[in-house]
XYZ file of C-alpha atoms in Angstrom:
47
model
C 0.000 0.000 0.000
C 2.841 2.378 0.850
C 4.339 1.861 -2.608
C 1.048 2.744 -4.275
C 0.783 5.945 -2.240
C 4.337 6.885 -3.175
C 3.559 6.291 -6.854
C 0.388 8.373 -6.691
C 2.229 11.151 -4.861
C 5.030 11.137 -7.446
C 2.494 11.211 -10.281
C 0.557 14.114 -8.765
C 3.761 16.031 -8.074
C 4.877 15.611 -11.689
C 1.424 16.608 -12.941
C 1.402 19.739 -10.778
C 4.859 20.645 -12.056
C 3.738 20.237 -15.675
C 0.622 22.336 -15.074
C 2.649 25.038 -13.367
C 5.060 25.144 -16.294
C 2.203 25.253 -18.811
C 0.466 28.084 -16.958
C 3.728 30.052 -16.757
C 4.304 29.616 -20.494
C 0.745 30.762 -21.246
C 1.118 33.757 -18.934
C 4.425 34.761 -20.535
C 2.911 34.372 -24.001
C -0.139 36.454 -23.078
C 2.038 39.168 -21.542
C 4.124 39.306 -24.711
C 0.979 39.641 -26.858
C -0.383 42.412 -24.633
C 2.957 44.225 -24.782
C 2.950 43.948 -28.580
C -0.591 45.357 -28.803
C 0.295 48.223 -26.458
C 3.335 49.063 -28.589
C 1.190 49.034 -31.734
C -1.378 51.339 -30.123
C 1.356 53.682 -28.904
C 2.887 53.853 -32.399
C -0.527 54.485 -33.969
C -1.205 57.327 -31.534
C 2.151 58.948 -32.237
C 1.610 59.039 -36.006
């Protein structure tokens, strides 16, 4: 039983790590897109 619990814990830990990484990547990507849009708006306003 202890081995099963260890396996489940390891699986959940790995899953949480993957999700955290995925969320960070999405957040970074979204921030980059927002920054790009803001730059485009700023350039359009300065013309």
